[in-house]
Amino acid sequence: MSLQALSLGLYIHVPFCANLCAYCNFYKERPIKSLVQAYLFEINREWERWKSILSQRSVSTIFFGGGSPSSLSCRDLETLCTHMQALLPQVNEWTVEVSPTTINLEKLKVLKEGGVTRISMGIQSFQTDILEYLGRRQTRAQVYRAYDWIRTAGFNNINLDLIFHPDFADFNLWEMDLNEAIHLSPEHISTYCLSLERLEDPFRRGRCVNEDREASLYLRTWDWLENHDYRHYEVSNFARGGHACLHNLNTWRMQEWIGLGPSAASQWNRQRFQNANAVHDWLSKGKINCMDLSEEMLCADCIIFGLRMREGVCLDTLQKRFPFADVTKYAPLWQQFKLEGLVNMKNNQLTCTDKGLLLVDALAREILSYVADY
Ligand code: SF4
């Protein structure tokens, strides 16, 4: 497949958060004025570097993530949005992540007028004790007020992020959060399991994950949301009315994406690379973790990320896309996975069973062991 035929996503990392949550591994800083100005200066230079490529290749999706882009002022958001204007005729979806404590109606109007089509709000939980446990400062009232503002500003595509803890004593606590989110009726819900490995020591000490309970929380979540009309299309993602996140689908289908901003990752022109973490000088530090991608590697990643989606992956299409990769070499692995009840195969379309989806990271490790140069 020619590179021109691949769809291209643009990711902009906005590394600022008013409050730094204990469980978060993303690169972020507090939004001190001088740092924000240094960031905008560097983004502008990086934008100039990529501008001609981005306009020639027609960007299909834009995603402002973080950090929390809503911690920028109206004026700074306007500056970032202005850069995107030249790309808009081709863009099918433009998402901006916001937090309930830093968003307001004025900022949402700037985003709407700038051309943003989708808002993703990290709420994690509606319950005060869980929010305190997570180190989040927001209140339930702030979440409801922010949600109203998003609708008032005219957005009809909203995602809410929720977090569940594998150590929750029973489903009821989690069910309360799910129900409250469903009651708001967003078009999309993402649910993440809080991994104890990601927590700082005071949270983690003396705790271990009960894997059966974690699996049961996943399965019940999938059922619960499906029963409320949210189609489960990826391990952690659910959409109503065809509102699956196009930007993430582009990534999971191993198309191409360019990441701007500190720590942002790119997959472009058969290379995968990252920017350094440094607001003052990520650009001058150049690419880090740069990796040339062979057809074998891209093909393996297509299978791994394809299996995270309910639609799975078509092995015939994959072989056509990567003629120099040997898709047939995995046949013994599919046989073994089928015997273990982890995958189904119909007309060469490989999909995970529920059990396979629960173990999808272990499946990925097995798949990678078939790729010599990874
Ligand atoms: S607001 Fe989001 S990005 Fe910022 S520290 Fe918390 S979880 Fe991480």
Short mmCIF file of C-alpha atoms and ligand atoms in Angstrom, two decimals:
data_model
loop_
_atom_site.label_atom_id
_atom_site.label_comp_id
_atom_site.label_asym_id
_atom_site.label_seq_id
_atom_site.Cartn_x
_atom_site.Cartn_y
_atom_site.Cartn_z
CA MET A 1 0.00 0.00 0.00
CA SER A 2 1.43 3.40 -0.93
CA LEU A 3 2.02 5.84 1.91
CA GLN A 4 -0.31 8.34 0.24
CA ALA A 5 -3.17 5.86 0.68
CA LEU A 6 -2.76 5.68 4.47
CA SER A 7 -4.86 7.99 6.56
CA LEU A 8 -2.98 10.49 8.71
CA GLY A 9 -3.82 11.64 12.25
CA LEU A 10 -2.33 14.67 14.01
CA TYR A 11 -1.78 14.58 17.76
CA ILE A 12 -0.81 17.67 19.78
CA HIS A 13 0.41 17.09 23.31
CA VAL A 14 -0.47 19.92 25.70
CA PRO A 15 1.58 19.01 28.77
CA PHE A 16 -0.13 21.15 31.44
CA CYS A 17 -2.31 20.13 34.37
CA ALA A 18 -3.44 22.33 37.23
CA ASN A 19 -3.42 19.26 39.50
CA LEU A 20 -0.96 16.36 39.11
CA CYS A 21 -2.76 13.03 39.77
CA ALA A 22 -0.80 10.33 41.56
CA TYR A 23 -1.65 7.53 39.11
CA CYS A 24 -0.76 9.37 35.89
CA ASN A 25 2.26 8.50 33.75
CA PHE A 26 1.83 11.15 31.06
CA TYR A 27 4.38 13.91 30.74
CA LYS A 28 2.92 17.02 32.32
CA GLU A 29 3.87 20.25 34.12
CA ARG A 30 2.01 22.88 36.07
CA PRO A 31 0.83 25.67 33.74
CA ILE A 32 3.29 28.36 34.85
CA LYS A 33 3.05 31.32 32.48
CA SER A 34 6.69 31.27 31.31
CA LEU A 35 6.50 27.50 30.62
CA VAL A 36 3.27 27.87 28.65
CA GLN A 37 4.82 30.66 26.56
CA ALA A 38 7.93 28.52 25.91
CA TYR A 39 5.67 25.63 24.89
CA LEU A 40 3.64 27.78 22.46
CA PHE A 41 6.85 29.14 20.96
CA GLU A 42 8.24 25.62 20.38
CA ILE A 43 4.94 24.29 19.06
CA ASN A 44 4.91 27.10 16.55
CA ARG A 45 8.42 26.13 15.37
CA GLU A 46 7.49 22.46 15.20
CA TRP A 47 4.34 23.32 13.29
CA GLU A 48 6.43 25.27 10.73
CA ARG A 49 8.65 22.22 10.32
CA TRP A 50 5.74 19.86 9.55
CA LYS A 51 3.31 22.28 7.90
CA SER A 52 3.94 21.43 4.25
CA ILE A 53 3.84 17.66 4.89
CA LEU A 54 0.63 17.94 6.91
CA SER A 55 -1.12 19.98 4.23
CA GLN A 56 0.03 17.73 1.36
CA ARG A 57 -1.03 14.52 3.09
CA SER A 58 -4.52 15.68 4.17
CA VAL A 59 -4.92 15.08 7.88
CA SER A 60 -8.10 13.12 8.62
CA THR A 61 -8.22 13.49 12.42
CA ILE A 62 -6.80 15.88 15.03
CA PHE A 63 -6.46 15.13 18.74
CA PHE A 64 -5.34 17.63 21.40
CA GLY A 65 -4.39 15.52 24.43
CA GLY A 66 -2.34 15.94 27.53
CA GLY A 67 -1.97 16.85 30.17
CA SER A 68 -5.09 18.88 30.01
CA PRO A 69 -5.48 21.26 27.04
CA SER A 70 -8.27 23.05 28.94
CA SER A 71 -5.68 24.38 31.41
CA LEU A 72 -4.60 26.83 28.67
CA SER A 73 -6.22 30.28 28.52
CA CYS A 74 -8.78 31.21 25.85
CA ARG A 75 -6.13 33.18 24.02
CA ASP A 76 -3.62 30.31 24.02
CA LEU A 77 -6.28 27.84 22.87
CA GLU A 78 -7.14 30.24 20.07
CA THR A 79 -3.48 30.35 19.01
CA LEU A 80 -3.28 26.53 18.88
CA CYS A 81 -6.58 26.29 16.98
CA THR A 82 -5.47 28.88 14.42
CA HIS A 83 -2.66 26.57 13.25
CA MET A 84 -5.23 23.90 12.41
CA GLN A 85 -7.40 26.05 10.12
CA ALA A 86 -5.56 25.13 6.91
CA LEU A 87 -6.14 21.41 7.62
CA LEU A 88 -9.86 21.60 8.38
CA PRO A 89 -11.37 20.89 4.93
CA GLN A 90 -10.11 17.27 5.13
CA VAL A 91 -10.56 16.69 8.86
CA ASN A 92 -13.33 14.25 9.87
CA GLU A 93 -12.91 14.54 13.63
CA TRP A 94 -11.10 16.93 15.97
CA THR A 95 -11.04 15.95 19.64
CA VAL A 96 -9.88 18.07 22.57
CA GLU A 97 -9.41 16.63 26.06
CA VAL A 98 -10.72 18.77 28.89
CA SER A 99 -10.88 18.50 32.66
CA PRO A 100 -13.97 19.54 34.66
CA THR A 101 -11.94 21.91 36.85
CA THR A 102 -10.27 23.93 34.09
CA ILE A 103 -12.89 24.10 31.32
CA ASN A 104 -15.45 26.89 31.05
CA LEU A 105 -18.05 28.05 28.55
CA GLU A 106 -15.79 30.71 27.07
CA LYS A 107 -13.03 28.20 26.29
CA LEU A 108 -15.56 25.76 24.82
CA LYS A 109 -16.87 28.50 22.52
CA VAL A 110 -13.31 29.17 21.33
CA LEU A 111 -12.90 25.46 20.57
CA LYS A 112 -16.25 25.22 18.80
CA GLU A 113 -15.57 28.27 16.68
CA GLY A 114 -12.08 26.93 15.93
CA GLY A 115 -13.61 23.81 14.37
CA VAL A 116 -13.31 21.24 17.19
CA THR A 117 -15.94 18.49 16.78
CA ARG A 118 -15.48 16.26 19.81
CA ILE A 119 -14.81 16.82 23.52
CA SER A 120 -13.30 14.17 25.76
CA MET A 121 -13.68 14.88 29.48
CA GLY A 122 -11.72 12.99 32.13
CA ILE A 123 -14.09 12.55 35.05
CA GLN A 124 -12.81 9.18 36.38
CA SER A 125 -15.50 8.94 39.07
CA PHE A 126 -18.49 10.80 40.49
CA GLN A 127 -17.76 9.68 44.04
CA THR A 128 -15.93 11.95 46.45
CA ASP A 129 -13.99 9.23 48.28
CA ILE A 130 -12.79 7.65 45.04
CA LEU A 131 -11.79 11.04 43.63
CA GLU A 132 -9.86 11.72 46.83
CA TYR A 133 -8.18 8.33 46.57
CA LEU A 134 -7.15 9.17 42.99
CA GLY A 135 -5.91 12.61 44.03
CA ARG A 136 -8.46 14.40 41.80
CA ARG A 137 -9.69 17.79 42.97
CA GLN A 138 -13.00 18.03 41.09
CA THR A 139 -16.46 17.77 42.61
CA ARG A 140 -19.57 16.11 41.18
CA ALA A 141 -21.13 19.59 40.76
CA GLN A 142 -18.17 20.69 38.61
CA VAL A 143 -18.58 17.63 36.37
CA TYR A 144 -22.29 18.34 35.81
CA ARG A 145 -21.66 22.03 35.19
CA ALA A 146 -18.85 21.28 32.70
CA TYR A 147 -21.02 18.72 30.91
CA ASP A 148 -23.82 21.30 30.55
CA TRP A 149 -21.37 23.86 29.18
CA ILE A 150 -20.10 21.36 26.59
CA ARG A 151 -23.65 20.77 25.34
CA THR A 152 -24.49 24.50 25.52
CA ALA A 153 -21.45 25.28 23.37
CA GLY A 154 -22.99 23.00 20.72
CA PHE A 155 -20.92 19.80 20.92
CA ASN A 156 -22.83 16.65 19.96
CA ASN A 157 -19.95 14.22 20.31
CA ILE A 158 -18.72 13.80 23.90
CA ASN A 159 -16.55 11.16 25.51
CA LEU A 160 -16.37 10.60 29.26
CA ASP A 161 -13.37 8.80 30.76
CA LEU A 162 -14.02 6.64 33.81
CA ILE A 163 -11.60 4.65 35.97
CA PHE A 164 -12.30 1.51 37.94
CA HIS A 165 -10.09 -0.02 40.53
CA PRO A 166 -9.34 -3.76 40.39
CA ASP A 167 -9.64 -3.89 44.16
CA PHE A 168 -13.20 -2.53 44.37
CA ALA A 169 -14.99 -4.70 46.90
CA ASP A 170 -17.93 -5.36 44.60
CA PHE A 171 -19.53 -4.16 41.40
CA ASN A 172 -21.92 -1.75 43.13
CA LEU A 173 -19.53 1.18 43.53
CA TRP A 174 -18.47 0.93 39.93
CA GLU A 175 -22.05 0.42 38.80
CA MET A 176 -22.99 3.75 40.45
CA ASP A 177 -20.37 5.54 38.35
CA LEU A 178 -21.44 3.75 35.16
CA ASN A 179 -25.09 4.60 35.77
CA GLU A 180 -24.37 8.23 36.46
CA ALA A 181 -22.30 8.50 33.26
CA ILE A 182 -25.03 6.75 31.23
CA HIS A 183 -27.61 9.11 32.70
CA LEU A 184 -25.70 12.06 31.19
CA SER A 185 -25.97 10.27 27.83
CA PRO A 186 -22.57 10.97 26.25
CA GLU A 187 -21.95 9.54 22.77
CA HIS A 188 -18.83 7.68 23.95
CA ILE A 189 -17.51 6.19 27.20
CA SER A 190 -13.96 5.00 27.89
CA THR A 191 -13.33 2.86 30.95
CA TYR A 192 -9.85 2.25 32.28
CA CYS A 193 -8.67 -0.11 34.94
CA LEU A 194 -6.43 1.61 37.44
CA SER A 195 -3.29 -0.44 37.47
CA LEU A 196 -1.68 -0.66 40.89
CA GLU A 197 1.74 -0.62 39.21
CA ARG A 198 1.01 2.96 38.12
CA LEU A 199 0.30 4.21 41.59
CA GLU A 200 2.83 5.91 43.80
CA ASP A 201 4.14 3.92 46.76
CA PRO A 202 1.69 5.13 49.46
CA PHE A 203 -1.18 3.74 47.39
CA ARG A 204 0.52 0.54 46.35
CA ARG A 205 2.09 -0.64 49.59
CA GLY A 206 0.85 -4.01 50.71
CA ARG A 207 -1.72 -4.32 47.90
CA CYS A 208 -1.97 -6.98 45.25
CA VAL A 209 -4.41 -7.33 42.39
CA ASN A 210 -7.11 -9.96 42.54
CA GLU A 211 -7.09 -11.04 38.89
CA ASP A 212 -10.43 -12.87 39.04
CA ARG A 213 -12.14 -9.80 40.44
CA GLU A 214 -10.48 -7.61 37.81
CA ALA A 215 -11.66 -9.95 35.01
CA SER A 216 -15.16 -10.00 36.45
CA LEU A 217 -15.26 -6.17 36.58
CA TYR A 218 -14.25 -6.02 32.92
CA LEU A 219 -16.87 -8.57 31.82
CA ARG A 220 -19.66 -6.96 33.78
CA THR A 221 -18.70 -3.52 32.47
CA TRP A 222 -18.85 -4.75 28.87
CA ASP A 223 -22.28 -6.30 29.46
CA TRP A 224 -23.59 -3.31 31.37
CA LEU A 225 -22.67 -0.77 28.72
CA GLU A 226 -23.78 -3.00 25.81
CA ASN A 227 -27.14 -3.36 27.56
CA HIS A 228 -27.37 0.43 27.64
CA ASP A 229 -26.80 0.76 23.93
CA TYR A 230 -23.05 1.47 24.00
CA ARG A 231 -21.33 -0.72 21.44
CA HIS A 232 -18.18 -2.26 22.83
CA TYR A 233 -15.73 -1.72 19.97
CA GLU A 234 -12.35 -1.88 21.73
CA VAL A 235 -11.17 -3.31 25.07
CA SER A 236 -11.79 -0.01 26.89
CA ASN A 237 -14.07 1.90 24.51
CA PHE A 238 -17.82 2.08 23.91
CA ALA A 239 -19.80 4.19 21.44
CA ARG A 240 -23.41 5.00 20.67
CA GLY A 241 -24.73 5.78 17.20
CA GLY A 242 -21.51 5.31 15.25
CA HIS A 243 -19.44 7.66 17.42
CA ALA A 244 -16.35 5.46 17.74
CA CYS A 245 -13.21 7.62 18.04
CA LEU A 246 -11.81 7.93 14.51
CA HIS A 247 -8.44 9.17 15.70
CA ASN A 248 -7.88 6.12 17.90
CA LEU A 249 -9.17 3.76 15.20
CA ASN A 250 -6.56 5.24 12.87
CA THR A 251 -3.85 4.39 15.41
CA TRP A 252 -5.11 0.87 16.17
CA ARG A 253 -5.27 0.15 12.43
CA MET A 254 -1.59 1.13 12.22
CA GLN A 255 -2.08 3.94 9.76
CA GLU A 256 0.07 7.04 10.28
CA TRP A 257 0.11 9.80 12.86
CA ILE A 258 2.32 12.76 13.62
CA GLY A 259 2.69 13.93 17.21
CA LEU A 260 3.70 17.50 18.05
CA GLY A 261 4.72 18.68 21.51
CA PRO A 262 6.93 17.26 24.28
CA SER A 263 6.78 13.46 24.62
CA ALA A 264 4.45 13.13 21.59
CA ALA A 265 4.93 9.97 19.53
CA SER A 266 4.72 9.65 15.75
CA GLN A 267 4.42 6.84 13.26
CA TRP A 268 5.28 8.22 9.90
CA ASN A 269 7.09 7.21 6.74
CA ARG A 270 7.84 3.71 8.09
CA GLN A 271 9.39 5.06 11.27
CA ARG A 272 8.16 5.28 14.84
CA PHE A 273 9.69 7.96 17.07
CA GLN A 274 9.05 10.25 19.98
CA ASN A 275 9.79 13.81 21.05
CA ALA A 276 11.82 14.38 24.23
CA ASN A 277 10.11 15.58 27.44
CA ALA A 278 11.20 19.16 27.85
CA VAL A 279 9.01 22.19 27.43
CA HIS A 280 11.95 24.48 26.65
CA ASP A 281 13.76 22.40 24.06
CA TRP A 282 12.08 19.18 22.95
CA LEU A 283 12.50 20.24 19.34
CA SER A 284 16.24 20.84 19.48
CA LYS A 285 16.73 17.46 21.19
CA GLY A 286 15.37 15.79 18.03
CA LYS A 287 13.78 12.35 17.70
CA ILE A 288 14.25 9.85 20.51
CA ASN A 289 13.40 6.12 20.57
CA CYS A 290 13.47 6.14 16.77
CA MET A 291 12.73 2.79 15.15
CA ASP A 292 12.58 1.80 11.47
CA LEU A 293 9.49 -0.30 10.85
CA SER A 294 9.69 -3.39 8.66
CA GLU A 295 6.58 -4.88 7.04
CA GLU A 296 6.84 -7.80 9.51
CA MET A 297 6.72 -5.41 12.49
CA LEU A 298 3.84 -3.33 11.14
CA CYS A 299 1.93 -6.48 10.24
CA ALA A 300 2.42 -7.88 13.78
CA ASP A 301 1.22 -4.57 15.28
CA CYS A 302 -1.83 -4.60 13.00
CA ILE A 303 -2.72 -8.02 14.40
CA ILE A 304 -2.03 -7.03 18.02
CA PHE A 305 -4.06 -3.81 17.89
CA GLY A 306 -6.67 -5.36 15.58
CA LEU A 307 -7.32 -8.03 18.22
CA ARG A 308 -8.04 -5.31 20.80
CA MET A 309 -11.04 -4.34 18.66
CA ARG A 310 -14.21 -6.40 18.46
CA GLU A 311 -14.00 -6.24 14.65
CA GLY A 312 -10.66 -8.09 14.81
CA VAL A 313 -8.39 -8.32 11.83
CA CYS A 314 -8.79 -9.75 8.31
CA LEU A 315 -5.71 -11.84 7.51
CA ASP A 316 -6.31 -11.66 3.71
CA THR A 317 -6.42 -7.85 3.78
CA LEU A 318 -3.31 -7.83 5.92
CA GLN A 319 -1.37 -10.02 3.48
CA LYS A 320 -2.34 -7.67 0.63
CA ARG A 321 -1.27 -4.62 2.63
CA PHE A 322 2.07 -6.21 3.62
CA PRO A 323 3.11 -8.44 0.68
CA PHE A 324 6.62 -8.93 2.11
CA ALA A 325 5.37 -10.11 5.50
CA ASP A 326 4.48 -13.78 5.98
CA VAL A 327 1.02 -13.74 7.56
CA THR A 328 0.71 -17.54 7.25
CA LYS A 329 3.53 -18.15 9.75
CA TYR A 330 1.15 -17.38 12.63
CA ALA A 331 -1.19 -20.26 11.70
CA PRO A 332 0.04 -22.58 14.52
CA LEU A 333 -0.50 -19.75 17.01
CA TRP A 334 -4.11 -19.21 15.88
CA GLN A 335 -4.66 -22.95 16.23
CA GLN A 336 -3.33 -22.88 19.79
CA PHE A 337 -5.36 -19.74 20.68
CA LYS A 338 -8.50 -21.35 19.25
CA LEU A 339 -8.00 -24.49 21.33
CA GLU A 340 -7.65 -22.31 24.43
CA GLY A 341 -10.88 -20.45 23.58
CA LEU A 342 -9.09 -17.13 23.02
CA VAL A 343 -9.94 -16.39 19.37
CA ASN A 344 -12.47 -17.17 16.65
CA MET A 345 -11.69 -17.39 12.95
CA LYS A 346 -14.33 -16.97 10.25
CA ASN A 347 -13.47 -16.40 6.58
CA ASN A 348 -9.94 -15.48 7.67
CA GLN A 349 -11.28 -12.76 9.97
CA LEU A 350 -9.57 -13.24 13.34
CA THR A 351 -11.41 -11.93 16.41
CA CYS A 352 -10.89 -12.31 20.16
CA THR A 353 -13.42 -14.06 22.36
CA ASP A 354 -14.19 -12.33 25.68
CA LYS A 355 -11.53 -14.51 27.30
CA GLY A 356 -9.05 -13.48 24.59
CA LEU A 357 -9.84 -9.79 25.10
CA LEU A 358 -9.18 -10.13 28.82
CA LEU A 359 -5.80 -11.65 28.03
CA VAL A 360 -5.01 -9.51 24.99
CA ASP A 361 -1.65 -8.27 26.37
CA ALA A 362 -0.47 -11.87 26.86
CA LEU A 363 -1.61 -12.69 23.30
CA ALA A 364 0.43 -9.72 22.07
CA ARG A 365 3.57 -11.10 23.73
CA GLU A 366 3.08 -14.46 21.98
CA ILE A 367 2.54 -12.75 18.61
CA LEU A 368 5.69 -10.66 19.04
CA SER A 369 7.76 -13.77 19.71
CA TYR A 370 7.13 -14.66 16.01
CA VAL A 371 8.80 -11.45 14.80
CA ALA A 372 12.56 -11.74 14.58
CA ASP A 373 13.53 -8.06 14.45
CA TYR A 374 11.30 -6.72 17.26
S1 SF4 B 1 -5.38 15.62 34.80
FE1 SF4 B 1 -5.10 13.86 33.44
S2 SF4 B 1 -3.11 14.20 32.44
FE2 SF4 B 1 -3.21 15.61 34.21
S3 SF4 B 1 -2.17 14.50 35.88
FE3 SF4 B 1 -4.39 14.04 36.06
S4 SF4 B 1 -4.69 12.15 34.84
FE4 SF4 B 1 -2.69 13.01 34.26
#
